[in-house]
Short mmCIF file of C-alpha atoms and ligand atoms in Angstrom, two decimals:
data_model
loop_
_atom_site.label_atom_id
_atom_site.label_comp_id
_atom_site.label_asym_id
_atom_site.label_seq_id
_atom_site.Cartn_x
_atom_site.Cartn_y
_atom_site.Cartn_z
CA MET M 1 118.60 136.61 68.43
CA GLN M 2 115.78 136.56 71.00
CA SER M 3 115.56 133.40 73.08
CA LYS M 4 112.06 132.03 73.63
CA ALA M 5 110.54 129.58 76.08
CA VAL M 6 107.03 128.18 76.10
CA VAL M 7 105.44 126.80 79.27
CA VAL M 8 102.39 124.56 78.89
CA GLY M 9 100.12 124.22 81.94
CA GLY M 10 99.44 127.15 84.26
CA GLY M 11 99.24 125.28 87.57
CA ILE M 12 101.61 126.12 90.41
CA CYS M 13 104.40 124.28 88.59
CA GLY M 14 103.94 126.19 85.32
CA LEU M 15 103.73 129.55 87.14
CA MET M 16 106.99 128.93 88.99
CA ALA M 17 108.68 127.61 85.82
CA ALA M 18 107.63 130.70 83.85
CA LEU M 19 109.09 132.99 86.53
CA LEU M 20 112.35 131.12 86.67
CA LEU M 21 112.70 130.85 82.89
CA LYS M 22 112.06 134.55 82.37
CA ARG M 23 115.38 135.20 84.08
CA ASN M 24 117.13 133.40 81.22
CA PHE M 25 114.87 133.79 78.19
CA ASP M 26 113.91 137.04 76.45
CA GLU M 27 110.35 135.87 75.78
CA VAL M 28 108.30 133.39 77.80
CA THR M 29 104.71 132.42 76.93
CA LEU M 30 102.56 130.49 79.40
CA ILE M 31 99.71 128.49 77.87
CA GLU M 32 96.80 127.37 80.04
CA GLN M 33 93.77 125.48 78.73
CA SER M 34 91.24 126.70 81.32
CA ASN M 35 90.07 130.28 81.84
CA GLU M 36 92.39 130.89 84.82
CA VAL M 37 95.81 129.86 86.00
CA GLY M 38 96.43 128.11 89.36
CA GLY M 39 95.46 124.51 88.57
CA LEU M 40 94.37 122.82 91.77
CA PHE M 41 95.37 125.78 93.95
CA ARG M 42 92.32 127.97 93.47
CA SER M 43 89.51 129.31 95.65
CA VAL M 44 85.79 129.88 95.23
CA LYS M 45 83.45 132.36 96.91
CA ASP M 46 79.89 131.76 98.10
CA GLU M 47 76.99 134.23 98.17
CA HIS M 48 77.89 135.35 101.71
CA GLY M 49 81.42 136.25 100.68
CA ALA M 50 83.11 133.25 102.33
CA PHE M 51 86.05 131.79 100.41
CA TYR M 52 86.96 128.11 100.18
CA ASP M 53 89.84 126.30 98.47
CA MET M 54 89.45 123.91 95.58
CA GLY M 55 91.64 120.94 96.29
CA SER M 56 95.07 121.86 97.64
CA HIS M 57 95.26 124.45 100.37
CA ILE M 58 98.33 124.58 102.51
CA PRO M 59 101.61 124.90 100.60
CA ASN M 60 104.87 124.30 102.40
CA ALA M 61 108.39 125.67 102.03
CA THR M 62 110.61 123.65 99.71
CA GLY M 63 113.82 124.19 101.72
CA ILE M 64 115.48 125.86 98.69
CA GLU M 65 116.01 129.47 99.75
CA GLU M 66 115.83 131.02 96.25
CA LEU M 67 112.75 129.03 95.38
CA ASP M 68 110.96 129.80 98.64
CA GLU M 69 111.62 133.52 98.19
CA MET M 70 110.16 133.33 94.74
CA LEU M 71 107.10 131.47 95.98
CA PHE M 72 106.41 133.05 99.36
CA GLY M 73 108.30 136.34 99.30
CA ALA M 74 111.27 137.52 101.36
CA HIS M 75 111.44 136.39 104.98
CA SER M 76 110.92 139.96 106.22
CA GLU M 77 107.56 140.31 104.44
CA ARG M 78 106.24 136.77 104.93
CA THR M 79 104.21 137.31 108.09
CA GLU M 80 102.40 140.21 106.45
CA HIS M 81 100.86 137.94 103.81
CA TRP M 82 101.01 134.53 105.39
CA ASN M 83 100.06 132.76 108.58
CA VAL M 84 103.33 130.88 108.92
CA ILE M 85 102.44 127.50 110.45
CA LYS M 86 105.39 125.93 112.18
CA LYS M 87 103.48 122.81 113.14
CA LEU M 88 100.68 121.74 110.88
CA LYS M 89 98.03 120.23 113.14
CA SER M 90 96.41 117.22 111.65
CA GLY M 91 94.51 114.24 113.06
CA ASN M 92 92.29 111.41 111.96
CA TYR M 93 88.94 109.80 112.68
CA PHE M 94 89.06 106.03 112.80
CA GLY M 95 87.06 103.38 114.65
CA GLY M 96 84.52 105.94 115.84
CA SER M 97 86.88 108.39 117.53
CA TRP M 98 89.28 111.20 116.86
CA ASP M 99 93.03 111.14 117.36
CA LEU M 100 94.08 114.76 117.07
CA THR M 101 97.79 114.02 117.47
CA SER M 102 98.47 111.89 114.42
CA PRO M 103 97.34 111.56 110.78
CA PHE M 104 97.68 107.75 110.98
CA ALA M 105 94.82 105.39 111.81
CA ASN M 106 95.08 104.01 115.34
CA SER M 107 94.72 100.23 115.34
CA LYS M 108 93.78 100.37 119.04
CA ASN M 109 90.37 101.62 117.95
CA LEU M 110 89.66 98.21 116.41
CA ARG M 111 87.90 95.47 118.43
CA GLU M 112 90.31 94.12 121.04
CA ASP M 113 90.65 90.62 119.58
CA VAL M 114 91.29 92.07 116.10
CA TYR M 115 93.84 94.51 117.51
CA LEU M 116 95.76 91.79 119.37
CA LYS M 117 95.78 89.48 116.35
CA GLY M 118 96.97 92.39 114.15
CA CYS M 119 99.79 93.28 116.55
CA GLY M 120 100.98 89.69 116.56
CA GLU M 121 101.18 89.65 112.77
CA LEU M 122 102.77 93.08 112.51
CA ILE M 123 105.53 92.28 114.96
CA GLN M 124 106.37 89.11 113.05
CA SER M 125 106.70 90.96 109.74
CA THR M 126 110.36 91.88 109.90
CA ASN M 127 111.23 92.12 106.20
CA PHE M 128 111.10 95.11 103.91
CA SER M 129 108.62 94.64 101.13
CA GLN M 130 109.61 95.01 97.48
CA GLU M 131 105.95 94.84 96.38
CA ARG M 132 104.73 97.46 93.87
CA LEU M 133 101.10 96.64 94.60
CA ILE M 134 99.67 98.24 97.71
CA LEU M 135 97.62 95.36 99.13
CA PRO M 136 100.42 92.77 99.03
CA TYR M 137 102.79 95.48 100.33
CA CYS M 138 100.57 96.17 103.32
CA THR M 139 99.95 92.47 103.92
CA GLU M 140 103.71 91.91 104.06
CA THR M 141 104.41 94.89 106.29
CA LEU M 142 101.34 95.35 108.50
CA GLY M 143 99.98 91.80 108.31
CA GLU M 144 96.70 90.48 106.96
CA THR M 145 94.47 91.62 109.80
CA PHE M 146 95.42 95.30 109.82
CA THR M 147 95.41 95.33 106.00
CA HIS M 148 91.91 93.93 105.99
CA HIS M 149 90.50 96.17 108.75
CA ILE M 150 92.35 99.42 108.11
CA ILE M 151 93.85 99.65 104.63
CA ARG M 152 91.13 97.95 102.52
CA PRO M 153 88.31 100.24 103.72
CA ILE M 154 90.49 103.33 103.12
CA LEU M 155 91.28 102.17 99.58
CA GLU M 156 87.58 101.55 98.94
CA LYS M 157 86.74 105.02 100.14
CA LEU M 158 89.39 106.70 97.94
CA TYR M 159 89.18 104.53 94.83
CA GLY M 160 85.62 103.16 94.94
CA ARG M 161 84.08 99.86 95.97
CA HIS M 162 83.85 98.83 92.32
CA THR M 163 87.63 99.02 91.89
CA ASP M 164 89.73 95.87 91.82
CA LEU M 165 91.91 96.78 94.76
CA SER M 166 94.38 94.00 93.97
CA GLN M 167 95.51 95.99 90.91
CA LEU M 168 96.36 99.19 92.84
CA THR M 169 100.01 100.19 93.06
CA MET M 170 101.83 101.96 95.87
CA GLY M 171 100.83 105.17 94.09
CA ALA M 172 97.41 104.61 95.70
CA GLY M 173 98.93 105.37 99.09
CA LEU M 174 99.64 108.99 98.29
CA PHE M 175 97.93 110.30 101.40
CA GLY M 176 100.33 108.38 103.63
CA PHE M 177 97.94 105.88 105.25
CA THR M 178 100.25 102.85 104.87
CA ARG M 179 101.67 103.80 108.31
CA ILE M 180 99.50 103.07 111.31
CA LEU M 181 99.57 103.49 115.08
CA ALA M 182 99.94 100.34 117.18
CA PHE M 183 101.31 99.20 120.59
CA ASP M 184 101.92 101.46 123.58
CA GLU M 185 103.64 104.72 122.76
CA ASP M 186 106.97 103.71 124.36
CA VAL M 187 106.99 100.32 122.61
CA ALA M 188 106.24 102.01 119.26
CA ASN M 189 109.03 104.50 119.97
CA MET M 190 111.52 101.65 120.56
CA LEU M 191 110.35 99.71 117.52
CA LYS M 192 110.82 102.79 115.35
CA GLU M 193 114.53 102.60 116.08
CA LEU M 194 114.49 99.72 113.59
CA PRO M 195 114.07 100.91 109.99
CA VAL M 196 111.66 98.10 109.12
CA PHE M 197 109.23 99.20 111.87
CA ASP M 198 109.95 102.89 111.32
CA SER M 199 108.45 102.63 107.84
CA LYS M 200 105.15 101.18 109.05
CA LEU M 201 104.48 102.71 112.50
CA GLY M 202 103.78 106.30 113.48
CA TYR M 203 104.90 108.07 116.70
CA GLN M 204 102.19 108.50 119.30
CA ALA M 205 103.82 111.15 121.45
CA GLU M 206 105.04 114.58 120.39
CA THR M 207 108.13 114.20 122.63
CA HIS M 208 109.19 111.04 120.74
CA PHE M 209 108.72 112.75 117.38
CA LYS M 210 110.75 115.78 118.51
CA ALA M 211 113.55 113.57 119.91
CA ARG M 212 113.76 111.83 116.56
CA GLN M 213 113.97 115.15 114.69
CA LYS M 214 116.77 116.23 116.99
CA LYS M 215 118.63 112.98 116.43
CA ASP M 216 118.26 113.24 112.64
CA ALA M 217 119.00 117.01 112.73
CA SER M 218 115.82 117.39 110.64
CA SER M 219 112.94 119.80 110.93
CA THR M 220 109.42 120.12 109.59
CA PRO M 221 109.04 122.79 106.91
CA ASP M 222 107.04 125.95 107.41
CA TYR M 223 103.52 125.72 106.04
CA PHE M 224 101.67 128.75 104.75
CA TYR M 225 98.11 129.97 104.65
CA PRO M 226 97.24 133.45 103.36
CA THR M 227 96.26 136.15 105.86
CA SER M 228 93.90 137.62 103.28
CA GLN M 229 90.28 136.45 103.53
CA VAL M 230 90.27 135.06 99.99
CA GLY M 231 91.88 131.70 100.59
CA ILE M 232 94.76 130.12 98.72
CA GLN M 233 93.64 132.01 95.60
CA SER M 234 95.70 134.93 96.92
CA TRP M 235 98.87 132.81 96.45
CA VAL M 236 97.92 132.18 92.83
CA ASP M 237 97.07 135.89 92.39
CA TYR M 238 100.45 136.86 93.93
CA LEU M 239 102.35 134.53 91.63
CA LYS M 240 100.33 135.48 88.59
CA LYS M 241 101.10 139.15 89.23
CA LYS M 242 104.79 138.39 89.60
CA VAL M 243 104.75 136.34 86.41
CA GLU M 244 103.01 139.15 84.50
CA GLN M 245 105.30 141.82 85.96
CA SER M 246 108.35 139.83 84.84
CA GLY M 247 107.08 140.14 81.27
CA VAL M 248 105.72 136.61 80.73
CA GLU M 249 102.73 136.49 78.39
CA ILE M 250 99.92 134.41 79.94
CA ARG M 251 97.46 132.94 77.49
CA CYS M 252 94.41 131.27 79.02
CA ASN M 253 91.64 129.33 77.21
CA CYS M 254 94.25 127.97 74.83
CA LYS M 255 94.62 124.41 73.61
CA ILE M 256 97.72 123.05 71.87
CA ALA M 257 96.97 122.19 68.22
CA SER M 258 100.40 120.93 67.17
CA LEU M 259 104.10 121.13 67.85
CA GLU M 260 106.42 121.64 64.90
CA THR M 261 109.92 120.22 65.11
CA ARG M 262 113.22 120.57 63.31
CA GLY M 263 115.39 117.56 63.97
CA ARG M 264 114.97 116.72 67.66
CA LYS M 265 113.84 120.19 68.70
CA VAL M 266 110.39 121.73 69.01
CA GLU M 267 110.58 125.04 67.16
CA LYS M 268 106.98 126.15 66.90
CA VAL M 269 103.89 125.76 69.08
CA PHE M 270 100.50 126.12 67.43
CA ILE M 271 97.36 126.96 69.40
CA GLN M 272 93.93 125.79 68.24
CA GLY M 273 92.18 128.52 66.26
CA ASP M 274 95.36 130.57 65.79
CA SER M 275 97.46 130.16 62.68
CA LYS M 276 100.33 132.23 64.08
CA ALA M 277 103.02 130.01 65.63
CA ILE M 278 104.73 130.69 68.97
CA GLU M 279 108.48 130.36 68.45
CA CYS M 280 110.16 128.04 70.95
CA ASP M 281 113.74 127.33 72.03
CA LEU M 282 112.66 125.48 75.16
CA LEU M 283 109.34 123.78 75.89
CA PHE M 284 108.45 123.30 79.58
CA TRP M 285 105.63 120.78 79.68
CA SER M 286 103.51 120.43 82.86
CA ALA M 287 100.39 119.00 81.13
CA PRO M 288 99.97 115.24 80.58
CA PRO M 289 102.79 113.89 78.35
CA PHE M 290 100.40 112.07 75.96
CA ILE M 291 99.03 115.45 74.82
CA ALA M 292 102.53 116.48 73.68
CA LEU M 293 102.97 113.16 71.90
CA LYS M 294 99.71 113.65 70.02
CA ALA M 295 100.65 117.23 69.10
CA LEU M 296 103.98 115.91 67.78
CA GLY M 297 102.39 113.06 65.83
CA LEU M 298 104.41 110.55 67.86
CA PRO M 299 103.07 107.14 68.93
CA VAL M 300 100.98 107.21 72.10
CA VAL M 301 100.33 104.18 74.28
CA SER M 302 96.61 104.34 74.83
CA ASN M 303 96.21 105.00 78.51
CA LYS M 304 92.67 105.53 79.67
CA PRO M 305 92.73 105.15 83.42
CA GLU M 306 89.66 105.83 85.48
CA LEU M 307 90.01 109.40 86.73
CA ARG M 308 88.53 110.13 90.16
CA THR M 309 86.08 112.96 90.55
CA ALA M 310 86.35 115.06 93.73
CA ILE M 311 83.27 116.59 95.34
CA VAL M 312 84.17 119.32 97.80
CA PHE M 313 81.36 120.41 100.08
CA HIS M 314 82.20 123.93 101.25
CA LEU M 315 80.09 124.93 104.29
CA ASN M 316 79.53 128.23 106.03
CA LEU M 317 77.95 127.59 109.44
CA ASN M 318 76.07 129.72 111.95
CA LYS M 319 78.07 128.36 114.89
CA ALA M 320 81.79 128.06 115.62
CA LEU M 321 83.37 124.71 114.72
CA LEU M 322 83.74 122.40 117.70
CA ASN M 323 87.32 121.57 116.75
CA GLN M 324 89.29 124.79 117.19
CA GLN M 325 92.80 123.42 116.85
CA SER M 326 93.31 121.22 113.79
CA HIS M 327 94.20 122.67 110.41
CA TYR M 328 93.03 119.64 108.47
CA LEU M 329 91.78 116.18 109.36
CA TRP M 330 91.67 112.78 107.71
CA VAL M 331 88.51 110.70 108.03
CA TRP M 332 89.71 107.11 107.66
CA ASP M 333 86.60 105.58 109.27
CA LYS M 334 84.47 103.76 106.75
CA PHE M 335 81.18 105.06 108.21
CA SER M 336 81.74 108.38 106.40
CA ASP M 337 82.26 109.07 102.70
CA ILE M 338 84.36 112.12 103.55
CA PHE M 339 88.11 111.53 103.43
CA ARG M 340 89.46 114.93 104.42
CA LEU M 341 88.32 118.10 106.19
CA THR M 342 89.87 121.55 106.08
CA LEU M 343 88.97 123.81 108.99
CA TYR M 344 89.49 127.40 107.78
CA PRO M 345 89.16 129.33 111.08
CA ASN M 346 92.07 127.28 112.44
CA LEU M 347 94.15 128.13 109.35
CA ASN M 348 93.29 131.80 109.49
CA PRO M 349 92.30 132.91 113.03
CA LYS M 350 91.18 136.28 111.67
CA SER M 351 88.53 134.63 109.51
CA ASP M 352 85.06 136.16 109.83
CA PHE M 353 83.36 132.86 109.02
CA HIS M 354 82.81 129.40 110.56
CA THR M 355 83.78 127.55 107.40
CA LEU M 356 85.05 124.13 106.43
CA SER M 357 85.52 121.98 103.34
CA ALA M 358 84.73 118.26 103.25
CA GLU M 359 86.23 116.23 100.38
CA ILE M 360 84.76 113.10 98.83
CA LEU M 361 86.09 111.07 95.92
CA CYS M 362 83.76 109.24 93.55
CA ARG M 363 82.97 108.30 89.96
CA PRO M 364 81.56 111.07 87.73
CA GLU M 365 78.18 109.34 87.57
CA GLU M 366 77.95 109.14 91.40
CA VAL M 367 78.07 112.91 91.98
CA ASP M 368 74.30 113.26 92.55
CA SER M 369 74.22 110.58 95.22
CA PHE M 370 76.22 112.76 97.64
CA GLN M 371 74.03 115.39 99.29
CA LEU M 372 74.65 118.27 101.67
CA SER M 373 72.29 116.87 104.33
CA MET M 374 74.27 113.65 104.50
CA VAL M 375 77.58 115.53 104.92
CA VAL M 376 76.15 117.76 107.68
CA GLU M 377 74.81 114.71 109.49
CA GLN M 378 78.18 112.97 109.36
CA LEU M 379 79.97 116.12 110.61
CA LYS M 380 77.57 116.28 113.56
CA GLU M 381 78.09 112.62 114.33
CA MET M 382 81.88 113.17 114.33
CA GLU M 383 81.36 116.21 116.58
CA ILE M 384 83.08 118.59 114.21
CA ILE M 385 80.07 120.86 114.21
CA ALA M 386 77.49 121.43 116.99
CA PRO M 387 74.26 119.38 116.85
CA GLU M 388 72.23 122.57 116.41
CA ALA M 389 74.58 124.11 113.79
CA GLU M 390 73.00 125.16 110.51
CA CYS M 391 74.43 125.94 107.13
CA LEU M 392 74.11 129.62 106.21
CA SER M 393 75.50 128.98 102.76
CA HIS M 394 77.34 126.26 100.90
CA ILE M 395 78.88 125.23 97.59
CA LYS M 396 78.98 121.72 96.23
CA GLN M 397 82.02 121.88 94.02
CA VAL M 398 82.64 119.09 91.53
CA ILE M 399 86.16 118.68 90.13
CA HIS M 400 86.51 116.01 87.50
CA ASN M 401 89.73 114.24 86.48
CA THR M 402 91.61 114.91 89.74
CA PHE M 403 93.81 111.82 89.73
CA PRO M 404 93.92 108.42 88.09
CA VAL M 405 93.19 105.13 89.77
CA PRO M 406 96.81 103.91 89.83
CA THR M 407 97.18 100.44 88.39
CA LEU M 408 100.39 98.80 87.16
CA GLU M 409 99.18 99.05 83.60
CA PHE M 410 98.49 102.78 83.96
CA GLU M 411 101.88 103.48 85.51
CA GLU M 412 103.71 101.44 82.90
CA ASN M 413 101.88 103.14 80.03
CA ASN M 414 102.49 106.54 81.59
CA ASP M 415 106.21 105.72 81.84
CA LYS M 416 106.28 104.60 78.21
CA ASN M 417 104.71 107.87 77.02
CA TYR M 418 107.03 109.85 79.23
CA LEU M 419 110.05 108.01 77.85
CA THR M 420 108.94 108.34 74.20
CA LEU M 421 108.59 112.07 74.67
CA GLU M 422 111.81 112.49 76.61
CA SER M 423 113.85 110.41 74.17
CA SER M 424 112.40 112.06 71.02
CA ILE M 425 112.79 115.75 71.88
CA ASP M 426 115.93 117.47 73.19
CA ASN M 427 114.54 120.88 74.15
CA ILE M 428 111.72 119.73 76.40
CA ILE M 429 111.40 119.53 80.19
CA ILE M 430 108.56 117.22 81.22
CA SER M 431 107.47 118.13 84.71
CA GLY M 432 104.52 118.77 87.07
CA ARG M 433 102.26 116.25 88.71
CA SER M 434 100.91 115.08 85.33
CA GLY M 435 104.40 113.80 84.45
CA GLY M 436 103.74 111.15 87.09
CA LYS M 437 107.11 111.39 88.87
CA GLN M 438 106.01 113.63 91.74
CA TRP M 439 102.66 114.45 93.23
CA ARG M 440 102.96 116.65 96.34
CA GLN M 441 103.23 120.39 95.81
CA ALA M 442 106.70 120.86 97.29
CA ASP M 443 108.11 117.76 95.53
CA VAL M 444 106.68 118.94 92.19
CA LEU M 445 108.21 122.39 92.62
CA VAL M 446 111.60 121.19 93.78
CA ALA M 447 111.85 118.76 90.85
CA ALA M 448 110.86 121.44 88.33
CA TYR M 449 113.33 123.91 89.83
CA ASN M 450 116.17 121.38 89.63
CA GLU M 451 115.23 120.25 86.10
CA ILE M 452 115.23 123.82 84.82
CA ASN M 453 118.57 124.62 86.44
CA GLN M 454 120.13 121.43 85.11
CA TYR M 455 118.85 122.19 81.60
CA LEU M 456 120.20 125.73 81.70
CA LEU M 457 123.56 124.56 82.98
CA ALA M 458 123.85 121.99 80.18
CA GLU M 459 123.00 124.55 77.46
C1 FAD W 1 92.34 115.95 95.43
C2 FAD W 1 93.78 116.40 95.54
C3 FAD W 1 94.31 116.71 96.78
C4 FAD W 1 95.64 117.12 96.91
N1 FAD W 1 96.15 117.38 98.13
C5 FAD W 1 97.47 117.73 98.27
C6 FAD W 1 98.04 117.96 99.53
O1 FAD W 1 97.36 117.86 100.55
N2 FAD W 1 99.36 118.28 99.63
C7 FAD W 1 100.15 118.38 98.51
O2 FAD W 1 101.33 118.68 98.64
N3 FAD W 1 99.62 118.15 97.29
C8 FAD W 1 98.32 117.82 97.14
N4 FAD W 1 97.80 117.57 95.91
C9 FAD W 1 98.72 117.66 94.76
C10 FAD W 1 98.89 119.11 94.29
O3 FAD W 1 97.64 119.60 93.95
C11 FAD W 1 99.88 119.14 93.16
O4 FAD W 1 101.14 118.82 93.64
C12 FAD W 1 99.99 120.49 92.47
O5 FAD W 1 98.75 120.99 92.11
C13 FAD W 1 100.83 120.29 91.22
O6 FAD W 1 100.85 121.40 90.40
P1 FAD W 1 100.89 121.24 88.81
O7 FAD W 1 101.05 122.62 88.27
O8 FAD W 1 101.88 120.21 88.42
O9 FAD W 1 99.47 120.60 88.45
P2 FAD W 1 98.01 121.17 88.39
O10 FAD W 1 97.67 121.97 89.60
O11 FAD W 1 97.13 120.02 88.07
O12 FAD W 1 98.06 122.18 87.16
C14 FAD W 1 98.17 121.74 85.79
C15 FAD W 1 97.65 122.85 84.91
O13 FAD W 1 97.85 122.46 83.53
C16 FAD W 1 96.68 122.75 82.82
N5 FAD W 1 96.65 121.89 81.62
C17 FAD W 1 96.39 120.55 81.57
N6 FAD W 1 96.43 120.16 80.29
C18 FAD W 1 96.73 121.25 79.54
C19 FAD W 1 96.92 121.44 78.14
N7 FAD W 1 96.82 120.45 77.24
N8 FAD W 1 97.22 122.68 77.72
C20 FAD W 1 97.36 123.71 78.59
N9 FAD W 1 97.16 123.58 79.92
C21 FAD W 1 96.89 122.35 80.39
C22 FAD W 1 95.54 122.50 83.80
O14 FAD W 1 94.36 123.19 83.42
C23 FAD W 1 96.15 123.08 85.10
O15 FAD W 1 95.93 124.46 85.26
C24 FAD W 1 96.45 117.21 95.76
C25 FAD W 1 95.94 116.88 94.49
C26 FAD W 1 94.61 116.47 94.38
C27 FAD W 1 94.09 116.08 93.03
#
């Protein structure tokens, strides 16, 4: 008898899962609700032919050889398709100036009296925090002053001034800003010998960071950006081609109508507007779990979090960017609405364009209040672009429902839905960022890879 797997969700997780499953199943069908696969890893083109990425741009190796070969090709052919980035250059803007050596906000950019008070509190906080809420966590680890002057404004920028910040969980810290820079670089280096300080301070000198890596026998993974001029879309195109060539059927513009079970197994998947069922021995689910529960007729805990909208301003300028080294930059300073910048010529030195993307998070109804002129002005003020630079072309891309405002209630309800689904169905793998267990690209892919292999081993 033919074995059949169905993958729901055609993001990077679903594409990888389909490829892996096709090695073990005779038939694999990938179902995607939108008109194209790729999820958040997609690119758009403006009228001048410049490409920009949608939300995620710079994938990194997972450290699992088989998986990395599947995702990025054999070592021998990698440099042909990828700019392999050994050290991803980041930096951040905070307190009115750039620090191009670290992604963490530098507390020394605060007013001197505030800085000194903050250092006093931070050094006295010598306990690990068990807090699940981000503000109490930061107050316990960084102290009240740094939490008030650094963390609060960042949370307001990412989750909105209207949001009750006291309800936000540690999930709100997904961009890593709960670490900060403080003290002189040698003092910070010594303090980081102690695990409790290691978790809240960043290194300020490359030599210290490298010495630590040597001591831990650890290394930073390779990051990848396509050599083609079409942005990260070429990764999605590459994977899609591989998936199709392996014999997987990709069905876009499809919504799940229902899932039919026998006992504790999903046997048939029905698509809206199609009465013919897709047979199923294994269901790999990378869409939100509550959708599977609804399609199964199982109880769903109503979970309506506020979902943040991302506005990505993609700019094509008539002058070279002033920053010619950083791949991407965080803007933690509250003066700007932008939270992240991607500088394409630094990712792809062969690029014909002077392009960048500036990301802003907001509520859906706030989209119109963010204008190109304001973004350009802020970029000039931060000296990312020259004062006389002009936009040759641009796209204001609006992506709704990017990620939820993480409250305890949301996370608990998500867990309940996840558990109901997991405990009701035996032939399902619930994965991807929507499952809520992982969020970063490499973490999502490693988890999915391990889950699939464990499932196959147990069969
Ligand atoms: C603003 C933003 C910035 C990010 N930045 C980074 C970063 O810097 N580094 C990093 O490592 N990660 C980053 N991430 C996370 C990264 O994008 C994810 O790890 C990655 O996209 C996960 O892939 P996925 O396939 O699980 O999810 P997605 O990319 O979200 O794909 C899910 C797919 O499922 C489809 N789908 C949903 N519901 C259904 C349904 N009912 N039926 C069929 N299909 C469905 C969707 O249309 C989509 O194509 C960022 C995410 C966001 C939102």
